[in-house]
Amino acid sequence: MKTALLRSALALGALLLAVAGCEEKTTAAAPDASAEGRVAKLSVASYDPTRELYQELNPAFERWYKQKTGRDVDVETDHGPSGKQARDIAAGKETDVAALSVDFDIDTIAKAGLLPATWRERLPNGSVPYTSAVIFLVRKGNPKQVKGWEDLARPEVVALCPDPKTGGGARWIYLSTWAHAARKAKAEGRTDAEAAAREFTAKVYDDAILDPAMRGSSTRFIVQHTGDVLFGWENEILQIAADPATADQFEVVVPSDSITIEVPLAVVDKVAERHGVKDVAEAYVQFHFSDEGQELIAKRYNRPYSEAIAKKHAERLKPLSLFRFKDEFSDWPTVMNVHFSQGAELDKMRKK
Amino acid sequence: MSRRARVLPGLSLSLGVTVLYLSLVVLLPLSALFLKTAELGWERFFGVITSGWVTAAVRFTLGASLVAALLNVVVGLLIAWVLGRYTFPFARVIDAVIDLPFALPTAVAGIALSTLYAESGLLGGWLSGLGFRYPWPSWRGFAHGGWRESPIEWTVYDRISLAPLGVVIAMAFVGLPFVVRTVQPVIEDLSRDVEEAAATLGAGRFQIFRAVVLPELAPALLTGFALALARGLGEYGSVIFISGNRPDTEIASQVIIKMIEVNETGTYADATAVAVLLLAASFALLLAINLLQRAAARVHAGRAAG
């Protein structure tokens, strides 16, 4: 009797473990343009937190394209850290459109000779269909009283964010922290703005919990109750705050200012040409700038490029003082070198 | 010895297959690693392996797997003893459970442990609610190129997840069967006559254990320790759920992954430099333990003969 009980308990335990293991699996779609009837296949590579956006935008595009040309198209998007996507595409991954989180990553693909270096000029707004900002998420009641950037530097506040070493999205968050401090020091009339920025960013990042990916850090914050502040992209944070399953557990904190996160997309010419889907790919990237695309983008808490649609959603995307990357930093290769490469600023900040 | 007595075909063929297989499966990939590292040149190679990031990670990986292996030697000996010497209800079940960490995919172990020890987990929240605290030493001897007055600093952690103890638990979890499974058969083979003889001669419990049982078990214990240590050093899947999110719990294999992820020219070769360092370290460790084990066996054999 007892043995049977223990056996079934063990079996149940093993089953639970097996289920937990199964959840790990992801259904990676093979991005090849096999001839399946007459349906054109378009493979898109994007970064982590755009899953929900593309779940809506892809079917909308498929309908729009069918209506316009009478042709069927099947869009498949896969997600991963932006830098890794870029590296994989440059190394030969069959992707027709790259929608990544930093233009530096598309430059990586351009350097591999898959699209011209002038790719930014091919679409409106420097190929940036939408922007985002950096905001904070805290637990209900804001137990650590986090009101803005300065609170992140307090030693008792544990910040959680993706790792700038590995994620493109994470680099925007880091740079926003740095630039906020530099701008504040300049506004106070200090001459050593850079030192002030270094000191402030180090205080935030010295023992911050860094997950390799943006989704990973938000999951950790929500499911494992780790950390006091999740700081990340506005679209990701507002989505968590609006999710009925978790809405009553969190509060959004909008800081005084933030960097404008500019996310680019581009057709990977060589691959799309080889697949014979260049025209579909071009229509797809254009669709991001259409009213319908912009509306879907705004619905997912991104700041759309179209002013009219931005105005419509102004209620949800609260105004905050935004500054541009190009006004605070020189260019991405330099920034990568100064901040994120081995032994650079970020490495020096992390306590050993 | 007649030629017929050999079960397998002759030495020349067997040795040929052995050498060929070893070259293809083991030596070829490893030499490719060295070739890639050679691109770096000595200066950069030393720059990489002596950088704070790498040394801290290697130190932590070594320290954590050492603690986990020692813990496993003590607990594994006890478990093997209980399983080998006593009969009790569910002995077979417990015996089977020991092997679970062997068979379990490491990601399953990782997610199970992090579900348990996270702030929202069954144990993690409860323990930190109780005010559970534990210290962990960090080696800061060579900070900024100079020797420090007090090379070891103690940090007090208030949680298990995302802290050194979490990494040690994960390594202990995957390493336990190695100790139990190497020691258990030796315990089962131990003849009780010697212990009984010692007892008749007036030896106390501790004396019997120290002078009679332990020397017999020493080579097996050392083997178990070496295997558990090696597993801890190489463990990745179950540890990454806990390690790497904070600078003080980063393991060496994670540094390799991150160096590749940085996506810059040259960082791939940097990563292979760290890999070579790890390879050399594990080789040296295993060699040292092997020599120690032989010495222990020799001492034991000498004693048994004399």
XYZ file of C-alpha atoms in Angstrom:
658
model
C 0.000 0.000 0.000
C 2.669 2.425 1.093
C 4.930 1.334 -1.733
C 2.172 1.907 -4.248
C 1.565 5.359 -2.841
C 5.228 6.260 -2.994
C 5.509 4.826 -6.490
C 2.599 6.871 -7.756
C 3.996 9.944 -6.018
C 7.315 9.382 -7.752
C 5.610 8.811 -11.066
C 3.674 12.035 -10.618
C 6.870 13.844 -9.711
C 8.604 12.529 -12.798
C 5.606 13.497 -14.915
C 5.604 17.037 -13.520
C 9.301 17.339 -14.241
C 8.702 16.058 -17.744
C 5.965 18.637 -18.291
C 8.215 21.376 -16.981
C 10.827 20.190 -19.454
C 8.394 20.215 -22.340
C 7.576 23.855 -21.811
C 11.167 24.629 -22.566
C 10.726 23.579 -26.153
C 10.097 26.273 -28.685
C 8.534 25.704 -32.027
C 11.134 27.124 -34.316
C 9.740 27.582 -37.802
C 12.035 26.546 -40.579
C 12.477 29.671 -42.677
C 12.727 28.154 -46.113
C 10.710 29.072 -49.149
C 9.712 25.592 -50.213
C 7.271 25.503 -53.086
C 4.052 24.821 -51.259
C 1.440 25.369 -53.928
C 1.609 28.938 -55.257
C 1.849 30.553 -51.838
C 4.835 32.834 -51.478
C 6.647 32.393 -48.187
C 8.218 35.329 -46.461
C 10.540 34.734 -43.520
C 11.088 37.562 -41.078
C 13.654 37.660 -38.273
C 12.870 39.920 -35.373
C 13.976 40.523 -31.802
C 12.427 39.175 -28.656
C 9.433 41.258 -27.510
C 7.762 41.704 -30.891
C 5.984 38.332 -30.816
C 2.563 39.799 -30.074
C 2.977 42.587 -32.606
C 3.794 40.211 -35.444
C 1.042 37.797 -34.471
C -1.333 40.602 -35.479
C 0.633 42.406 -38.138
C 1.453 39.315 -40.253
C -2.168 38.172 -40.853
C -3.168 41.790 -41.514
C -0.458 42.052 -44.146
C -1.446 38.715 -45.697
C -5.060 39.950 -46.106
C -3.950 43.332 -47.420
C -1.569 41.744 -49.917
C -4.194 39.282 -51.150
C -6.678 42.122 -51.637
C -4.171 44.246 -53.477
C -2.494 41.697 -55.734
C -4.708 38.618 -55.505
C -1.686 36.590 -54.450
C -1.382 34.501 -51.316
C 1.537 35.064 -49.015
C 2.522 33.322 -45.829
C 4.651 35.330 -43.406
C 6.593 33.570 -40.702
C 8.442 35.515 -38.041
C 11.035 34.075 -35.705
C 12.358 35.824 -32.637
C 15.659 35.935 -30.824
C 18.195 38.363 -29.407
C 18.747 41.045 -32.042
C 22.524 40.638 -32.179
C 22.231 36.899 -32.578
C 19.676 37.261 -35.369
C 22.019 39.615 -37.209
C 24.951 37.274 -36.795
C 22.912 34.285 -37.973
C 21.624 36.106 -41.049
C 25.130 37.296 -41.907
C 26.274 33.690 -41.533
C 23.661 32.418 -43.985
C 20.311 32.113 -42.242
C 17.579 32.347 -44.889
C 15.740 35.501 -43.858
C 13.962 37.854 -46.270
C 13.248 40.706 -43.872
C 15.191 41.760 -40.779
C 13.303 43.792 -38.167
C 15.872 44.285 -35.418
C 16.294 46.460 -32.359
C 19.429 48.408 -33.301
C 20.460 49.665 -36.732
C 23.994 48.510 -35.913
C 22.692 44.937 -36.228
C 21.372 45.552 -39.750
C 24.751 47.060 -40.561
C 26.252 43.715 -39.566
C 24.117 42.087 -42.273
C 25.043 44.820 -44.752
C 28.719 44.200 -44.045
C 28.189 40.572 -45.035
C 27.150 41.918 -48.454
C 23.484 40.923 -48.255
C 22.081 44.439 -48.630
C 23.573 47.836 -49.535
C 25.064 49.994 -46.779
C 22.588 52.707 -47.771
C 19.617 50.617 -46.603
C 18.415 53.363 -44.225
C 17.461 55.637 -47.111
C 15.131 53.126 -48.739
C 12.200 53.665 -46.365
C 10.609 56.666 -44.634
C 12.008 57.977 -41.345
C 15.391 56.283 -41.816
C 13.661 52.888 -42.011
C 12.322 53.309 -38.469
C 8.567 52.477 -38.413
C 8.159 53.066 -34.695
C 10.061 54.075 -31.584
C 9.857 53.273 -27.916
C 11.168 54.644 -24.628
C 12.598 53.360 -21.352
C 10.168 53.199 -18.429
C 9.932 51.272 -15.137
C 7.647 48.644 -13.658
C 7.393 48.193 -9.877
C 5.335 45.975 -7.619
C 1.894 47.055 -6.427
C 2.056 49.825 -3.861
C 5.621 50.645 -4.945
C 7.233 49.236 -1.754
C 10.669 50.742 -2.471
C 9.204 54.128 -3.495
C 10.784 54.258 -6.935
C 9.800 57.515 -8.646
C 12.483 57.991 -11.261
C 15.993 57.355 -12.490
C 17.727 58.477 -9.282
C 16.017 55.747 -7.256
C 17.605 53.015 -9.362
C 21.000 53.974 -7.959
C 19.908 53.428 -4.334
C 21.745 50.364 -2.991
C 18.613 48.678 -1.606
C 16.844 48.853 -4.955
C 17.593 45.792 -7.085
C 17.092 46.527 -10.753
C 16.322 43.868 -13.316
C 16.972 44.338 -17.006
C 18.366 42.482 -20.009
C 22.135 42.163 -20.410
C 23.646 44.893 -22.632
C 26.503 42.557 -23.408
C 24.255 40.250 -25.390
C 21.053 42.102 -26.275
C 20.486 45.012 -28.618
C 17.398 46.162 -26.725
C 19.365 46.103 -23.501
C 21.923 48.490 -24.965
C 19.249 51.147 -25.442
C 18.301 50.829 -21.762
C 21.897 51.136 -20.640
C 22.544 54.107 -22.923
C 19.414 55.814 -21.667
C 20.693 55.453 -18.088
C 24.059 56.895 -19.073
C 22.649 59.767 -21.123
C 20.100 60.680 -18.452
C 22.896 61.153 -15.915
C 25.106 63.045 -18.369
C 22.269 65.403 -19.332
C 21.360 65.999 -15.697
C 24.963 66.827 -14.809
C 25.180 69.224 -17.766
C 21.916 70.888 -16.742
C 23.346 71.405 -13.253
C 26.299 73.157 -14.850
C 28.845 70.467 -14.046
C 31.824 70.179 -16.362
C 32.504 66.500 -15.651
C 29.274 65.192 -17.151
C 30.956 62.031 -18.388
C 32.318 61.131 -14.956
C 28.889 61.761 -13.455
C 27.292 59.508 -16.048
C 29.840 56.786 -15.384
C 29.307 56.984 -11.632
C 25.523 56.899 -11.882
C 25.376 54.068 -14.429
C 27.842 52.039 -12.346
C 25.612 52.420 -9.292
C 22.650 51.065 -11.249
C 24.493 48.247 -13.003
C 27.072 47.067 -10.441
C 24.776 44.410 -9.044
C 21.735 44.619 -11.285
C 20.240 41.293 -12.285
C 20.852 40.896 -15.997
C 19.012 38.253 -17.946
C 20.367 37.394 -21.400
C 17.098 38.410 -23.068
C 14.386 41.025 -22.512
C 11.614 38.410 -22.300
C 13.692 36.452 -19.831
C 14.062 39.414 -17.505
C 10.363 40.250 -17.537
C 9.452 36.599 -16.913
C 11.859 36.521 -14.017
C 10.293 39.696 -12.604
C 6.723 38.419 -12.952
C 7.002 34.692 -12.252
C 9.934 34.438 -9.868
C 9.251 37.743 -8.054
C 12.902 38.682 -8.446
C 14.060 42.299 -8.181
C 12.347 45.556 -7.235
C 12.279 47.396 -10.554
C 12.003 46.006 -14.035
C 13.368 48.618 -16.350
C 12.884 48.104 -19.989
C 11.107 49.136 -23.125
C 7.825 50.992 -22.832
C 5.988 48.558 -25.145
C 7.051 45.518 -23.135
C 6.249 47.123 -19.771
C 2.871 48.555 -20.804
C 1.927 45.145 -22.219
C 2.675 43.482 -18.875
C 0.786 46.215 -17.016
C -2.225 45.815 -19.334
C -2.265 42.010 -19.202
C -5.394 41.070 -17.219
C -3.540 38.136 -15.640
C -0.966 40.354 -13.969
C -2.425 43.871 -14.121
C -3.237 44.085 -10.403
C 0.274 43.141 -9.293
C 2.241 45.981 -10.811
C 2.468 49.740 -11.231
C 4.084 51.637 -14.076
C 6.566 54.383 -13.217
C 7.293 56.897 -15.975
C 10.663 58.601 -15.444
C 11.409 62.246 -16.218
C 13.200 61.522 -19.476
C 14.308 58.708 -21.755
C 16.164 57.959 -24.915
C 14.101 57.467 -28.070
C 14.552 53.824 -28.991
C 14.665 53.655 -32.767
C 14.059 50.229 -34.283
C 14.851 49.718 -37.958
C 13.820 47.129 -40.510
C 15.117 46.239 -43.938
C 14.718 43.776 -46.774
C 17.662 41.389 -46.958
C 18.048 41.837 -50.723
C 20.244 38.884 -51.614
C 18.119 36.341 -49.753
C 14.768 37.753 -50.893
C 16.005 37.776 -54.507
C 17.139 34.180 -54.244
C 13.731 33.203 -52.859
C 11.951 35.243 -55.525
C 10.029 37.238 -52.961
C 11.724 40.622 -53.275
C 8.483 42.408 -54.221
C 6.549 40.777 -51.363
C 9.301 41.686 -48.927
C 9.245 45.286 -50.111
C 5.468 45.450 -49.750
C 5.831 43.981 -46.265
C 8.264 46.606 -45.006
C 6.147 49.359 -46.631
C 3.094 47.968 -44.850
C 4.734 48.871 -41.517
C 4.449 52.540 -42.543
C 0.850 52.302 -43.775
C -2.037 53.525 -41.623
C -3.156 49.975 -40.902
C 0.351 48.862 -39.929
C 0.904 51.964 -37.801
C -2.399 51.386 -36.030
C -1.392 47.794 -35.139
C 2.010 49.015 -34.017
C 0.433 51.614 -31.714
C -2.009 49.052 -30.373
C 0.994 47.130 -29.046
C 2.192 50.212 -27.116
C 4.883 51.264 -29.570
C 5.216 54.933 -30.510
C 4.200 55.047 -34.187
C 6.004 57.112 -36.800
C 2.705 58.551 -38.090
C 1.802 61.661 -36.089
C -1.925 61.276 -36.667
C -1.972 57.775 -35.216
C 0.349 58.780 -32.387
C -2.166 61.490 -31.475
C -4.955 58.925 -31.391
C -3.043 56.837 -28.864
C -1.605 59.731 -26.836
C -3.734 58.627 -23.891
C -1.853 55.349 -23.542
C 1.624 56.522 -24.513
C 2.199 59.161 -21.868
C 4.303 62.149 -22.871
C 7.809 62.120 -21.455
C 10.845 64.130 -22.345
C 12.636 62.210 -25.077
C 16.138 62.665 -26.421
C 17.798 61.157 -29.486
C 20.738 58.795 -29.679
C 22.506 60.966 -32.243
C 22.390 63.996 -29.931
C 24.029 62.195 -27.022
C 26.378 59.682 -28.624
C 28.608 59.607 -31.682
C 27.769 56.382 -33.545
C 27.066 52.737 -32.758
C 30.497 51.263 -33.565
C 32.131 53.793 -31.201
C 29.493 53.187 -28.525
C 29.986 49.448 -28.823
C 33.707 49.912 -28.379
C 33.550 52.354 -25.485
C 30.767 50.696 -23.505
C 30.155 47.075 -24.395
C 33.324 45.483 -25.720
C 35.585 43.452 -23.501
C 37.089 45.405 -20.615
C 35.075 48.522 -21.561
C 32.786 50.631 -19.333
C 30.199 47.935 -18.617
C 32.813 45.337 -17.614
C 34.443 47.813 -15.241
C 31.099 48.535 -13.574
C 30.157 44.984 -12.726
C 31.569 44.159 -9.282
C 33.856 41.185 -9.206
C 48.788 -18.046 -23.256
C 47.624 -19.318 -26.571
C 46.563 -16.992 -29.373
C 43.114 -18.466 -29.258
C 42.485 -17.259 -25.734
C 41.893 -13.667 -26.982
C 38.261 -12.777 -27.435
C 38.824 -9.662 -29.534
C 40.992 -9.521 -32.663
C 44.715 -8.972 -32.157
C 46.536 -5.990 -30.738
C 47.399 -4.309 -34.031
C 43.786 -4.046 -35.188
C 42.333 -3.143 -31.753
C 44.972 -0.514 -31.127
C 44.511 0.877 -34.627
C 40.773 1.308 -34.109
C 41.349 2.810 -30.660
C 43.818 5.393 -31.893
C 41.752 6.274 -34.960
C 38.552 6.720 -32.959
C 40.265 8.791 -30.275
C 41.855 11.009 -32.926
C 38.604 11.608 -34.790
C 36.277 12.034 -31.837
C 38.465 13.567 -29.154
C 41.719 14.955 -30.464
C 40.549 16.532 -33.716
C 37.951 18.892 -32.179
C 40.318 19.803 -29.383
C 43.144 20.622 -31.747
C 40.747 22.751 -33.801
C 40.149 24.709 -30.617
C 43.870 25.259 -30.145
C 44.265 26.287 -33.781
C 41.568 28.952 -33.448
C 43.176 30.232 -30.264
C 46.527 30.428 -31.981
C 45.084 33.275 -34.095
C 45.193 35.442 -30.995
C 48.920 35.441 -30.324
C 50.434 35.154 -26.854
C 49.869 38.715 -25.757
C 46.150 38.812 -26.414
C 45.777 35.265 -25.110
C 47.240 36.235 -21.753
C 45.292 39.479 -21.817
C 42.065 37.528 -22.182
C 42.719 34.822 -19.608
C 43.995 37.260 -16.998
C 41.190 39.799 -17.423
C 39.044 40.311 -14.335
C 35.955 38.928 -16.034
C 37.581 35.599 -16.871
C 39.599 35.080 -13.684
C 36.578 35.830 -11.492
C 34.433 33.368 -13.421
C 37.070 30.625 -13.418
C 37.682 31.161 -9.696
C 33.987 30.959 -8.955
C 33.442 27.863 -11.124
C 36.354 26.086 -9.424
C 35.286 27.154 -5.950
C 31.632 26.239 -6.373
C 32.323 22.838 -7.950
C 34.911 22.085 -5.252
C 32.405 22.869 -2.483
C 29.717 20.835 -4.252
C 32.063 17.862 -4.780
C 33.214 17.892 -1.135
C 29.612 18.046 0.013
C 28.812 15.116 -2.265
C 31.726 13.065 -0.917
C 30.433 13.397 2.641
C 26.748 12.899 1.883
C 27.377 10.385 -0.919
C 29.485 8.201 1.412
C 26.667 8.183 3.944
C 24.044 7.346 1.319
C 26.182 4.590 -0.188
C 26.816 3.169 3.287
C 23.118 3.132 4.148
C 22.194 1.557 0.828
C 25.015 -0.979 0.933
C 24.797 -2.066 4.542
C 21.161 -1.925 5.590
C 17.946 -3.385 4.335
C 14.891 -1.246 4.914
C 11.571 -0.545 3.193
C 11.834 1.320 -0.127
C 15.582 0.675 -0.353
C 15.110 -0.175 -4.061
C 13.136 3.016 -4.687
C 15.750 5.198 -3.052
C 18.439 3.326 -4.940
C 16.651 4.183 -8.200
C 16.138 7.823 -7.245
C 19.912 8.307 -6.879
C 20.246 7.847 -10.638
C 17.664 10.495 -11.534
C 20.187 13.350 -11.842
C 22.129 11.118 -14.278
C 19.214 10.652 -16.620
C 17.474 13.988 -16.217
C 18.116 16.568 -18.931
C 20.056 19.339 -17.211
C 17.500 21.967 -18.259
C 14.865 20.050 -16.317
C 17.073 20.094 -13.255
C 17.655 23.814 -13.760
C 14.016 24.758 -14.059
C 13.065 22.496 -11.142
C 15.664 24.090 -8.891
C 14.856 27.632 -9.913
C 11.130 27.033 -9.389
C 11.925 25.832 -5.903
C 14.426 28.492 -4.865
C 13.076 31.612 -6.583
C 11.637 34.368 -4.416
C 8.194 33.102 -5.350
C 9.219 29.446 -5.040
C 8.274 26.954 -2.363
C 11.570 27.151 -0.488
C 13.184 30.387 -1.626
C 10.513 32.773 -0.360
C 10.083 30.862 2.861
C 13.795 30.814 3.638
C 14.351 34.503 2.974
C 11.188 35.210 4.995
C 12.801 33.389 7.918
C 15.777 35.719 7.636
C 18.025 32.974 6.279
C 21.516 34.355 5.623
C 24.735 32.721 4.538
C 28.222 33.979 3.782
C 30.292 33.214 0.710
C 33.978 34.099 0.363
C 35.149 36.005 -2.648
C 38.785 36.131 -3.622
C 39.865 39.688 -4.278
C 43.579 39.209 -3.743
C 44.802 40.598 -7.039
C 42.555 43.576 -7.347
C 43.690 46.160 -9.887
C 47.080 44.566 -10.345
C 48.115 44.702 -6.692
C 48.041 42.346 -3.750
C 45.420 43.160 -1.141
C 45.924 43.140 2.623
C 42.961 40.837 3.128
C 42.653 38.793 -0.056
C 39.393 37.127 0.939
C 36.232 39.116 1.471
C 33.026 37.671 2.780
C 29.718 38.572 1.240
C 26.510 37.750 3.055
C 23.613 36.678 0.855
C 19.972 36.701 1.848
C 18.724 34.314 -0.810
C 19.539 31.116 -2.640
C 18.499 31.880 -6.184
C 20.859 34.170 -8.083
C 23.494 33.573 -5.418
C 26.530 31.258 -5.048
C 24.642 28.760 -2.872
C 22.141 28.206 -5.675
C 24.961 27.302 -8.068
C 26.509 24.962 -5.488
C 23.155 23.215 -4.954
C 22.711 22.724 -8.691
C 26.226 21.289 -9.001
C 25.674 19.058 -5.958
C 22.423 17.837 -7.485
C 24.018 16.686 -10.731
C 27.203 15.357 -9.066
C 25.714 13.172 -6.326
C 25.255 9.923 -8.304
C 28.927 9.917 -9.291
C 30.037 9.548 -5.670
C 27.314 7.117 -4.620
C 27.759 4.865 -7.635
C 31.542 4.623 -7.314
C 31.575 4.031 -3.551
C 28.543 1.756 -3.180
C 30.007 -1.405 -4.822
C 33.177 -1.100 -2.725
C 31.099 -0.885 0.455
C 29.090 -3.903 -0.622
C 32.340 -5.828 -1.200
C 33.901 -4.897 2.137
C 34.202 -8.003 4.261
C 32.849 -7.517 7.726
C 35.345 -9.977 9.211
C 38.059 -7.354 9.379
C 35.782 -4.902 11.177
C 34.684 -7.632 13.552
C 38.295 -8.648 14.159
C 39.192 -5.027 14.894
C 36.269 -4.813 17.297
C 37.382 -7.972 19.094
C 40.838 -6.452 19.456
C 39.210 -3.553 21.277
C 39.013 -0.881 18.572
C 36.313 1.756 18.982
C 33.769 2.685 16.309
C 35.694 5.716 15.096
C 38.978 3.814 15.140
C 37.495 1.035 12.996
C 36.122 3.576 10.546
C 39.349 5.541 10.305
C 41.856 2.671 10.255
C 39.897 -0.126 8.565
C 37.015 1.174 6.456
C 38.264 4.528 5.203
C 41.529 3.277 3.635
C 39.544 0.671 1.713
C 37.159 3.321 0.451
C 39.705 6.061 -0.228
C 40.446 5.264 -3.897
C 36.732 4.970 -4.726
C 35.950 8.158 -2.808
C 38.673 9.993 -4.696
C 37.330 8.725 -8.009
C 33.821 9.837 -7.036
C 35.166 13.212 -5.950
C 37.031 13.667 -9.234
C 33.995 12.745 -11.312
C 31.666 15.012 -9.307
C 34.178 17.844 -9.562
C 34.535 17.364 -13.306
C 30.766 17.332 -13.715
C 30.495 20.546 -11.673
C 33.180 22.268 -13.755
C 31.440 21.318 -16.975
C 27.883 21.819 -15.818
C 25.949 24.336 -17.893
C 22.274 23.512 -18.368
C 21.160 23.344 -14.772
C 23.357 26.201 -13.602
C 22.465 28.921 -16.099
C 19.026 29.373 -14.595
C 20.753 30.602 -11.447
C 24.137 31.860 -12.543
C 25.234 34.656 -14.791
C 22.627 37.249 -14.007
C 24.823 38.785 -11.379
C 28.571 39.293 -11.678
C 29.312 37.258 -8.559
C 27.770 34.013 -9.821
C 29.006 33.881 -13.386
C 30.395 30.484 -14.415
C 33.192 30.093 -16.923
C 31.148 28.453 -19.683
C 28.779 31.393 -19.559
C 31.683 33.760 -20.181
C 32.417 31.777 -23.353
C 28.808 32.114 -24.540
C 28.722 35.834 -23.743
C 32.005 36.496 -25.510
C 30.517 34.995 -28.647
C 27.283 36.942 -28.201
C 29.089 40.273 -27.968
C 29.340 40.098 -31.745
C 32.576 41.861 -32.470
C 35.614 40.930 -34.459
C 38.009 38.831 -32.445
C 35.668 37.933 -29.598
C 35.181 34.454 -31.015
C 38.885 33.773 -30.686
C 38.776 35.312 -27.198
C 36.118 32.774 -26.285
C 38.310 29.923 -27.499
C 41.116 31.267 -25.313
C 38.853 30.878 -22.282
C 37.929 27.414 -23.524
C 41.591 26.435 -23.760
C 42.167 27.736 -20.251
C 39.274 25.623 -18.945
C 40.489 22.586 -20.835
C 43.957 22.943 -19.378
C 42.555 23.473 -15.889
C 40.312 20.407 -15.986
C 43.110 18.312 -17.463
C 45.533 19.390 -14.730
C 42.912 18.717 -12.052
C 42.059 15.274 -13.316
C 45.750 14.410 -13.680
C 46.465 15.502 -10.106
C 43.552 13.510 -8.756
C 44.537 10.485 -10.805
C 48.060 10.584 -9.374
C 46.655 10.994 -5.879
C 44.346 8.069 -6.445
C 47.211 5.835 -7.565
C 49.218 6.849 -4.526
C 46.252 6.017 -2.291
C 45.819 2.635 -3.954
C 49.522 1.898 -3.575
C 49.530 2.822 0.113
C 46.466 0.670 0.591
C 47.985 -2.290 -1.276
C 51.214 -1.940 0.693
C 49.294 -1.960 3.935
C 47.229 -4.943 2.933
C 50.395 -6.868 2.010
C 52.343 -5.833 5.095
